Coordinates of C-alpha atoms in Angstrom, one line a residue:
X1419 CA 41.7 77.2 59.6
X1420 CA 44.8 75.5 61.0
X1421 CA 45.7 76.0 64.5
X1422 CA 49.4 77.6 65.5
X1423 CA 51.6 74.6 67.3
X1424 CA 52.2 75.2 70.8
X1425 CA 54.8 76.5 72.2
X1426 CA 57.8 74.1 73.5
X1427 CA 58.7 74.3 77.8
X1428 CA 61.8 75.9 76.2
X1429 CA 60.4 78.6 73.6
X1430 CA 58.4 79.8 76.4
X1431 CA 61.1 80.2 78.6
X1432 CA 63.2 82.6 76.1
X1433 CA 59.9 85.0 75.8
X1434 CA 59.0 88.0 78.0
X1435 CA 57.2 87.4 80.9
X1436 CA 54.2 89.4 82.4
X1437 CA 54.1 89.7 86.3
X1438 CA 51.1 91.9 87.7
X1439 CA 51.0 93.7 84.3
X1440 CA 54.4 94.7 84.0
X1441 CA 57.3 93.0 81.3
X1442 CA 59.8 91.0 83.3
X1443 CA 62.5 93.5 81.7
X1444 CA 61.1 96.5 83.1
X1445 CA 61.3 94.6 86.4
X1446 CA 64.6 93.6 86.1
X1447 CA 65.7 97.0 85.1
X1448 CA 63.7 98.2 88.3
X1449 CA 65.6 96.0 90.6
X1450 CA 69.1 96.9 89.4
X1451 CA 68.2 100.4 89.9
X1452 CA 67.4 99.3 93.1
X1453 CA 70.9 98.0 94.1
X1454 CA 72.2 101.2 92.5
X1455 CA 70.7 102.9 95.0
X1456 CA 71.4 101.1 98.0
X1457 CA 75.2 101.1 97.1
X1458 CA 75.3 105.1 96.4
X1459 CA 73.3 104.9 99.8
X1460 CA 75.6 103.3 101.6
X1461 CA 78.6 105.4 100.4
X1462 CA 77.1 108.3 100.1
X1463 CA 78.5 109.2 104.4
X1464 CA 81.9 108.7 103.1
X1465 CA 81.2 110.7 100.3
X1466 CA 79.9 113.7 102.0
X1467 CA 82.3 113.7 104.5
X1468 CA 85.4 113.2 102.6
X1469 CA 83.7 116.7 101.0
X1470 CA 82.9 118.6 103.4
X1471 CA 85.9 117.7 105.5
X1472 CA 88.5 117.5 102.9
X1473 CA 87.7 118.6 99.6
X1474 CA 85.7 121.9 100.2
X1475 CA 88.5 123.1 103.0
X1476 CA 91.4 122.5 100.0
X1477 CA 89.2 124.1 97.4
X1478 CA 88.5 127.7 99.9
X1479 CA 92.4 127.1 100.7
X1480 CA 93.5 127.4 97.2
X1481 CA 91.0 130.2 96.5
X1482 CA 92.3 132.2 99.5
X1483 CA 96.3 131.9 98.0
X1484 CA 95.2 134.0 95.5
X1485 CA 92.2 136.2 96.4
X1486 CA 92.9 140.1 96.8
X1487 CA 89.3 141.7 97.6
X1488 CA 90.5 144.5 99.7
X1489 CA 91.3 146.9 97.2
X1490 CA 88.7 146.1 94.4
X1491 CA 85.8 146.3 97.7
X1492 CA 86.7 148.7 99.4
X1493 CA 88.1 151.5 96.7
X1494 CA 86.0 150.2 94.0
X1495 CA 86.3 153.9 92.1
X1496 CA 89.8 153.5 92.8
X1497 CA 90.4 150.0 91.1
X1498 CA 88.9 151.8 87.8
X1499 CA 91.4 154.5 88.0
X1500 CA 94.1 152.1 88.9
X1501 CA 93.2 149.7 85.6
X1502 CA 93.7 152.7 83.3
X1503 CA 96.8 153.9 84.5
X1504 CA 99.8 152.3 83.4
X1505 CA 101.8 152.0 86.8
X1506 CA 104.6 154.3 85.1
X1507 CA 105.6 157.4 86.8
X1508 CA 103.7 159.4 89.3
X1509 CA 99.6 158.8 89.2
X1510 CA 97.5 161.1 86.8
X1511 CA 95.1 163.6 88.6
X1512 CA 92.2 161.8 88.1
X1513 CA 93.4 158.5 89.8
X1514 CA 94.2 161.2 92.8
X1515 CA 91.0 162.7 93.1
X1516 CA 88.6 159.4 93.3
X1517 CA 91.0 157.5 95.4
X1518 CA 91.2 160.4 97.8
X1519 CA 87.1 160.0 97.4
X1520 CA 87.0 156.5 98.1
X1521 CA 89.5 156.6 101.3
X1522 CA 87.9 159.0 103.4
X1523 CA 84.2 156.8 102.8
X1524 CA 86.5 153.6 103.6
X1525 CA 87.4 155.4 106.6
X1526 CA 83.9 156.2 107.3
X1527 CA 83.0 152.5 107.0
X1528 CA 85.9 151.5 108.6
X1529 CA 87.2 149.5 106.2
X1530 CA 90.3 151.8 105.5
X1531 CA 92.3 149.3 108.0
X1532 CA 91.7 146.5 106.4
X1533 CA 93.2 148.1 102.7
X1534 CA 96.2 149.6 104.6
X1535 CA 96.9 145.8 106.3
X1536 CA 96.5 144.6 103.0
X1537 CA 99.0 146.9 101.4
X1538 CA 101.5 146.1 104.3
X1539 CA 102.1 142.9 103.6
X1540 CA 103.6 144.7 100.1
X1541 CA 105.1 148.1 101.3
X1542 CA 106.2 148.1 105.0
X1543 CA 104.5 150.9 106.5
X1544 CA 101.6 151.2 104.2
X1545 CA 99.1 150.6 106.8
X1546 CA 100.0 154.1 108.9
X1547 CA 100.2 155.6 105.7
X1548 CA 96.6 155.0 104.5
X1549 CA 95.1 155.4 108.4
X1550 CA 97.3 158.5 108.7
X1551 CA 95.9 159.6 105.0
X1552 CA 92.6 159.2 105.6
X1553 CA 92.8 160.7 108.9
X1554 CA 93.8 164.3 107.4
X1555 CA 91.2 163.8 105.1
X1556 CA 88.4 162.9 107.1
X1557 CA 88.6 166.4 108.7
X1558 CA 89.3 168.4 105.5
X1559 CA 87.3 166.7 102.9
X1560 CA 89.4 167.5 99.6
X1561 CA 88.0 168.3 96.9
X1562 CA 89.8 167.3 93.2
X1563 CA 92.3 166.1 95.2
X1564 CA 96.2 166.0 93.6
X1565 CA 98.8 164.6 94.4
X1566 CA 100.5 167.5 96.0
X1567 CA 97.2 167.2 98.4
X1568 CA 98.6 163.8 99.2
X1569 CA 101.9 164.9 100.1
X1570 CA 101.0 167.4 101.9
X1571 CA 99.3 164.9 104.3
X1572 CA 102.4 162.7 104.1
X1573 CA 105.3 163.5 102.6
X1574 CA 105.6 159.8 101.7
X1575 CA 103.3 159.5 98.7
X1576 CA 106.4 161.3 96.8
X1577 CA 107.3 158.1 96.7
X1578 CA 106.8 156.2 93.7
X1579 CA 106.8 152.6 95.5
X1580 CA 103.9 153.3 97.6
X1581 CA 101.6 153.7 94.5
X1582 CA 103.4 151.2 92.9
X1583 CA 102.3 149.0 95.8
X1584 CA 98.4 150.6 95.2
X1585 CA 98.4 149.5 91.6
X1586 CA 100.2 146.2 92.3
X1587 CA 97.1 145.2 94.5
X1588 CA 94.1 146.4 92.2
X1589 CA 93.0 143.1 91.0
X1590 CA 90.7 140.7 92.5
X1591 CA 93.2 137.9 92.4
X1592 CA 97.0 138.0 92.8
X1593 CA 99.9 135.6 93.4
X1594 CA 101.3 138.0 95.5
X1595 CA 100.7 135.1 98.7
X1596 CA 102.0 132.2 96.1
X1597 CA 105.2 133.8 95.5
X1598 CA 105.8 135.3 98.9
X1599 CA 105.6 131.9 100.0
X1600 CA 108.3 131.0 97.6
X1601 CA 110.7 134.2 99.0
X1602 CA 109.7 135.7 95.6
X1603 CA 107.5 139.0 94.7
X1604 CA 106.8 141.4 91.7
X1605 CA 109.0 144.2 91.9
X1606 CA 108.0 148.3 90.9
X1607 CA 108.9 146.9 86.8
X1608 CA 106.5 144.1 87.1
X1609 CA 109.5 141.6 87.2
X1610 CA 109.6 138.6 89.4
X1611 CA 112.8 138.7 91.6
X1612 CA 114.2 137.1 94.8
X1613 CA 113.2 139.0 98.0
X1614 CA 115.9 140.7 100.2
X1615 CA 118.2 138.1 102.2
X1616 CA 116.2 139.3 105.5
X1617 CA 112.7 138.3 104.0
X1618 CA 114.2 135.2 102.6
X1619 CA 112.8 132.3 105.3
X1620 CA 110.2 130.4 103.7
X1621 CA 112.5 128.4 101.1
X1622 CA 114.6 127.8 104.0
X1623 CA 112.0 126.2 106.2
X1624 CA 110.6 124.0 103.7
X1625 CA 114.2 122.3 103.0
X1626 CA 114.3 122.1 106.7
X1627 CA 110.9 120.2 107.0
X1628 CA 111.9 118.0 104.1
X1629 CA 115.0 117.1 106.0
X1630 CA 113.5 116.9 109.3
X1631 CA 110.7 114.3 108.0
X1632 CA 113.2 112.8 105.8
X1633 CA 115.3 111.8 108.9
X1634 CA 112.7 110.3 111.1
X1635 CA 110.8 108.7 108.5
X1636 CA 114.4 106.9 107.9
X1637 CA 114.8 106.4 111.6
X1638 CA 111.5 105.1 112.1
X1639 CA 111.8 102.5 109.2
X1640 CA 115.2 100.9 110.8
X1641 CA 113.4 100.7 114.1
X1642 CA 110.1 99.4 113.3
X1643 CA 111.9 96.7 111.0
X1644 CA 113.1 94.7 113.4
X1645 CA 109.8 95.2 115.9
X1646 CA 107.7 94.1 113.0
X1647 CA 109.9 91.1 112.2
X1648 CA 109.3 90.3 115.8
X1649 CA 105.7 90.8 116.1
X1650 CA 105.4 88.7 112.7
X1651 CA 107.5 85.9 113.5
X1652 CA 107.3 85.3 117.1
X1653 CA 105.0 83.5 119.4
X1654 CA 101.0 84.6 119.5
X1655 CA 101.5 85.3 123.3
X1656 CA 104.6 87.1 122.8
X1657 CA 102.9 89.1 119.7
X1658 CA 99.6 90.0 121.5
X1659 CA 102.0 91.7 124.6
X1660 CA 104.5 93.5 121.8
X1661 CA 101.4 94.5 119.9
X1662 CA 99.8 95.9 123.6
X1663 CA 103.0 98.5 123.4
X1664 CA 103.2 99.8 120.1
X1665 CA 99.2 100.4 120.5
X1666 CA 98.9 101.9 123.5
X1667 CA 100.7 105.4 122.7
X1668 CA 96.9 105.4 120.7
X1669 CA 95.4 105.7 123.7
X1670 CA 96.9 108.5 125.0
X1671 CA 96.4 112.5 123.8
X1672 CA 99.0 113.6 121.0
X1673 CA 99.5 116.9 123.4
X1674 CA 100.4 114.8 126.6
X1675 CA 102.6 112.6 125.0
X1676 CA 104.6 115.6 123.8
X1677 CA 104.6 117.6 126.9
X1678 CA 105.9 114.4 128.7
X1679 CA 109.3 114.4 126.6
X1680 CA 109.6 118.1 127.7
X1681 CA 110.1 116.6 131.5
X1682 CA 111.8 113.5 130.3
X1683 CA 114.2 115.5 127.9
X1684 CA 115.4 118.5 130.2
X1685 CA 118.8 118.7 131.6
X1686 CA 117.7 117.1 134.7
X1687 CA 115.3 114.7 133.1
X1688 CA 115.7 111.0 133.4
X1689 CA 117.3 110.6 130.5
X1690 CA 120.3 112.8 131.0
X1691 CA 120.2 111.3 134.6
X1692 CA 119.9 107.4 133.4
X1693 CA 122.9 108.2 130.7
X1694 CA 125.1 109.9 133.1
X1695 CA 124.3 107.6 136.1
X1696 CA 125.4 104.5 133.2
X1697 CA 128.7 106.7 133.3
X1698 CA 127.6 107.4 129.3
X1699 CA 128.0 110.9 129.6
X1700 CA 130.1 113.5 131.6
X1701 CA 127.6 116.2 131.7
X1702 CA 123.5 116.3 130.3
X1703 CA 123.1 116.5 126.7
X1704 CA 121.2 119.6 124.9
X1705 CA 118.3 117.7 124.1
X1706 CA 115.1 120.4 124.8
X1707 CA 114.4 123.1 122.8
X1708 CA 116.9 121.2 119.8
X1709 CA 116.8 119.3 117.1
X1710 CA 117.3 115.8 118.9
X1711 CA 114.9 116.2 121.0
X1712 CA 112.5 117.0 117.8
X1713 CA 113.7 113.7 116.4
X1714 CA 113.1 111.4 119.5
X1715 CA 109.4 113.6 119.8
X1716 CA 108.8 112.8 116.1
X1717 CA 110.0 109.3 115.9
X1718 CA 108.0 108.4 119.4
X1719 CA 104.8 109.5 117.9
X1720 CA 105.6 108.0 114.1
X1721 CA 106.9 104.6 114.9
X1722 CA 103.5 102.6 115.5
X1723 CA 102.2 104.3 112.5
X1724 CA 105.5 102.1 110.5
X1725 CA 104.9 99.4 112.4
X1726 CA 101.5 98.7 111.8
X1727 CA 101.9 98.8 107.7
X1728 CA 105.0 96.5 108.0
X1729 CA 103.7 93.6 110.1
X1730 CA 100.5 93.5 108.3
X1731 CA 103.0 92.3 104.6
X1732 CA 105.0 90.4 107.1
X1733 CA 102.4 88.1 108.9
X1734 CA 101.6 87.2 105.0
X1735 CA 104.8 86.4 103.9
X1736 CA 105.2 82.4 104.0
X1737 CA 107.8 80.8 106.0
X1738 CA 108.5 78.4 103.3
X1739 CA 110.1 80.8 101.1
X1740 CA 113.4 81.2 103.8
X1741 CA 113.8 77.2 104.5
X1742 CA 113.1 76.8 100.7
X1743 CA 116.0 79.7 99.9
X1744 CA 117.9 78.1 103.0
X1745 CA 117.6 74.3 101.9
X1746 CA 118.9 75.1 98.4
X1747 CA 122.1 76.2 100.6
X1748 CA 121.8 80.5 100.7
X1749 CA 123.3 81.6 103.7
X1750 CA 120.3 82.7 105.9
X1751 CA 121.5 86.5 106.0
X1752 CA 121.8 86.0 102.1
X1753 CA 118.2 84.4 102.4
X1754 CA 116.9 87.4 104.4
X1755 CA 118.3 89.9 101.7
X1756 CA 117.1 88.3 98.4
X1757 CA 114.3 86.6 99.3
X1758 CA 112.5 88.1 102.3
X1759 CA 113.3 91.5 102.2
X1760 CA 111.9 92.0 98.7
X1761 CA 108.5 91.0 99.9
X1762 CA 108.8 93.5 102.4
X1763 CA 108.8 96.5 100.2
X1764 CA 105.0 97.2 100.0
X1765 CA 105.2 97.7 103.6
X1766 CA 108.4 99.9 103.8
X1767 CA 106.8 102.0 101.6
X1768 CA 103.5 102.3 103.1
X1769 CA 104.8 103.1 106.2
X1770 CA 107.5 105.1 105.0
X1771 CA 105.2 107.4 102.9
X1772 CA 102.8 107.5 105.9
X1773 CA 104.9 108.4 108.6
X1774 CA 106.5 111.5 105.9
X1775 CA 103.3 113.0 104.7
X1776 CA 102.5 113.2 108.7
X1777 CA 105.8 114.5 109.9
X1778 CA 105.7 117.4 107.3
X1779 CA 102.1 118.1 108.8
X1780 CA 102.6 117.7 113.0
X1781 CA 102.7 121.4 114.6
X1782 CA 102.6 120.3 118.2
X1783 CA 106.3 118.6 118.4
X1784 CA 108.5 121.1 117.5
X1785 CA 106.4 124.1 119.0
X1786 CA 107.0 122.2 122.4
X1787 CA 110.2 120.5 122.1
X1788 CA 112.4 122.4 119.1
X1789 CA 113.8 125.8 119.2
X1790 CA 113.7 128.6 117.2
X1791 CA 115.7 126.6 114.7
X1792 CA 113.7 123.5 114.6
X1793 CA 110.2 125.0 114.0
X1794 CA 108.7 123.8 110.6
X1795 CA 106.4 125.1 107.7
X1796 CA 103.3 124.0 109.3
X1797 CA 104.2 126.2 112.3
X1798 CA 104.1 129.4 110.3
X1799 CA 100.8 128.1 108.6
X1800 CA 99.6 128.3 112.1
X1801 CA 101.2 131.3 113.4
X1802 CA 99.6 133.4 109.9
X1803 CA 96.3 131.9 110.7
X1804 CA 96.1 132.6 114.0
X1805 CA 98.2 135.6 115.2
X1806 CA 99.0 137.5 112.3
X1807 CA 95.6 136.7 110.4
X1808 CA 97.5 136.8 107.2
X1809 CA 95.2 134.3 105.6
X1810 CA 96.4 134.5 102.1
X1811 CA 100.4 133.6 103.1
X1812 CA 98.9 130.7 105.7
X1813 CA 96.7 129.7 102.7
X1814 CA 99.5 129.9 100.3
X1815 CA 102.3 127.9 102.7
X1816 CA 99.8 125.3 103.3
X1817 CA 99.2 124.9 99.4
X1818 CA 103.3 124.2 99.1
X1819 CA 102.8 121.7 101.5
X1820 CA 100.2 119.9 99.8
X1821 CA 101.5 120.4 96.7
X1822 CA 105.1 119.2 97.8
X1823 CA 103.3 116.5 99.4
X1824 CA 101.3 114.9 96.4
X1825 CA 104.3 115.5 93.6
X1826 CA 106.7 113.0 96.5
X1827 CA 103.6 110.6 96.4
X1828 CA 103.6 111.1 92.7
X1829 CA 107.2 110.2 92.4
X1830 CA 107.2 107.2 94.6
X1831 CA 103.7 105.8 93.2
X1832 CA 105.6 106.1 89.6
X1833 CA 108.9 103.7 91.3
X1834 CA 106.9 101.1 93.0
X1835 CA 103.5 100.8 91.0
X1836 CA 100.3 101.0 92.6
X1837 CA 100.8 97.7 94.5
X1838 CA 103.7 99.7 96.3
X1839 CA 101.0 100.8 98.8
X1840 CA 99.0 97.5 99.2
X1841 CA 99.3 96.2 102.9
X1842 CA 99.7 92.4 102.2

């Protein structure tokens, strides 16, 4: 029998190995698993703290805006009756007698409080009504109760608003928060219509904290221009001192920095003293507790943060380009305009869109240095969370924000491209 040829250097090369048993394939397939799981490794910190710090507090946010569990745990008899009835008219006996049922054991469980805030934020005066209700009925239990037997504890249930509120909040989720935080709400018809001029704020202070980060994003741009410019174009030694001052406000607490324009901004501060000693000004300026003194707060605390995105495009911009633009005779300011300015853009808008999204967001400024006037949305977020404990409007308001927030990032990603944001 005739023996095979053997195999060529290069026809073995081509075939599949065997290493300690194993096909080289399998062992190459093991190893890119390998770096597979290194690199989820290694990300894997950023991953789950971008969730637990940022995603999962956005996702209970958004849940909040629209959860209504007060009624449907607390009178959960009641949220049957309210489902059948049609919300026309006074309520059917039957709805009368279970609710009456189910608000003398929410009083015994001492949840009736928490229904009657809940119904508040609807009806003005709800809240005494139900604690007043159940009150009555706590000592004289009624039995098949009507709605006479209602009225009779409160003369208000006659009214058909105050049911109309009751059936309004039955269901377990409700964009009652959403549209209050829009001056909006459903009325007795189950229309959505404008709230009364009195209620009316929120709209109002949204415009006003689009405007008021509008102005010192705009202020911050045509002063960090220049000191970028600088920091970019100037000597190393000069740089490194310049680039000592626009970091060192990093160093110090946002809360101090504030409080030290309230001394600084009075009408005996130093800067209504330095202006009037420079024979500027006849008498000290309203600065404190108004809107220029939010500005100058705002625009101290924004400006490294436009800065910082500009002279990073800057420093890679080429001097070349202006002695090029200059030597083919353009007038240096003409030079500037068409030629060095356009490079700049990435960074305006980097720092521009930074220092926006984190005016609309700051709290501390305007608390201490505006007015009644000058306070923003992220001050009633605040105040709903903390004092009222009207979670649903503060998690409702805050959702305006961010939506507000991402459609503007939207829009300006869509004008300037993805390489808008790219910092050199």
């Amino acid at each position: 029998m005739d023996q095979a040829p053997a195999l060529t250097a290069s026809q073995s090369d081509v075939l599949p190995q065997e290493e300690n048993g194993l096909p080289l394939k399998v062992k190459l397939r093991r190893a890119e698993r390998m770096k597979k799981i290194r690199a989820m490794a290694l990300i894997a910190p950023l991953f789950i703290f971008t969730l637990l710090i940022f995603a999962i507090p956005i996702g209970i946010m958004l849940v909040r805006s629209i959860d209504n569990p007060e009624v449907v745990s607390y009178l959960p008899n009641t949220k049957v009756e309210l489902d059948k009835w049609s919300g026309e008219g006074m309520p059917p006996q039957t709805l009368t007698a279970i609710f009456a049922t189910d608000l003398v054991q929410a009083y015994h469980d001492k949840t009736a409080a928490t229904v009657g805030k809940r119904l508040n934020y609807d009806v003005s005066g709800m809240r005494s009504l139900i604690m007043r209700t159940a009150r009555k009925f706590k000592s004289h239990v009624p039995v098949d109760a009507t709605l006479d037997t209602f009225v009779k504890a409160d003369k208000r249930w006659k009214q058909e608003k105050y049911w109309n509120a009751l059936k309004r909040a039955s269901g377990s989720l409700t964009p009652f928060y959403l549209l209050s935080a829009v001056d909006k709400k459903i009325d007795d018809k189950g229309d959505i219509v404008n709230v009364s001029e009195g209620q009316a704020i929120y709209v109002n202070i949204f415009w006003r904290t689009i405007w008021i980060a509008g102005v010192v994003t705009v202020i911050s741009l045509l002063l960090g221009f220049p000191i970028a410019y600088l920091l970019a174009n100037t000597s190393s030694k000069v740089s490194n001192t310049l680039m000592f001052c626009v970091l060192l406000p990093f160093w110090t607490s946002l809360l101090v920095r504030t409080s030290a324009w309230v001394v600084l901004l009075q009408r005996n501060g130093i800067v209504n003293s330095s202006l009037m000693n420079l024979g500027l000004i006849d008498e000290p300026l309203t600065l404190l507790f108004a809107r220029p003194g939010v500005y100058i707060g705002f625009i101290h605390l924004l400006l490294p943060f436009v800065i910082l995105p500009l002279y990073s495009v800057m420093k890679s911009i080429s001097p070349g380009y202006m002695r090029a633009a200059e030597s083919l005779g353009a007038h240096p300011a003409v030079a500037f305009v068409r030629v060095y300015l356009p490079q700049t853009l990435p960074g305006i808008g980097a720092g521009g869109v930074l220092a926006f999204i984190l005016a609309i967001g700051y709290y501390i400024t305007p608390a201490l240095i505006g007015g009644p006037q000058d306070q923003m949305l992220s001050y009633f977020i605040a105040n709903h969370a903390n004092s009222t404990l009207n979670w649903g409007l503060a998690s409702a308001l805050g959702m305006i924000l961010l939506g507000s927030t991402l459609i503007l990032f939207t829009i300006y990603n869509r004008l300037t491209g993805a390489s808008g944001v790219k910092m050199g």
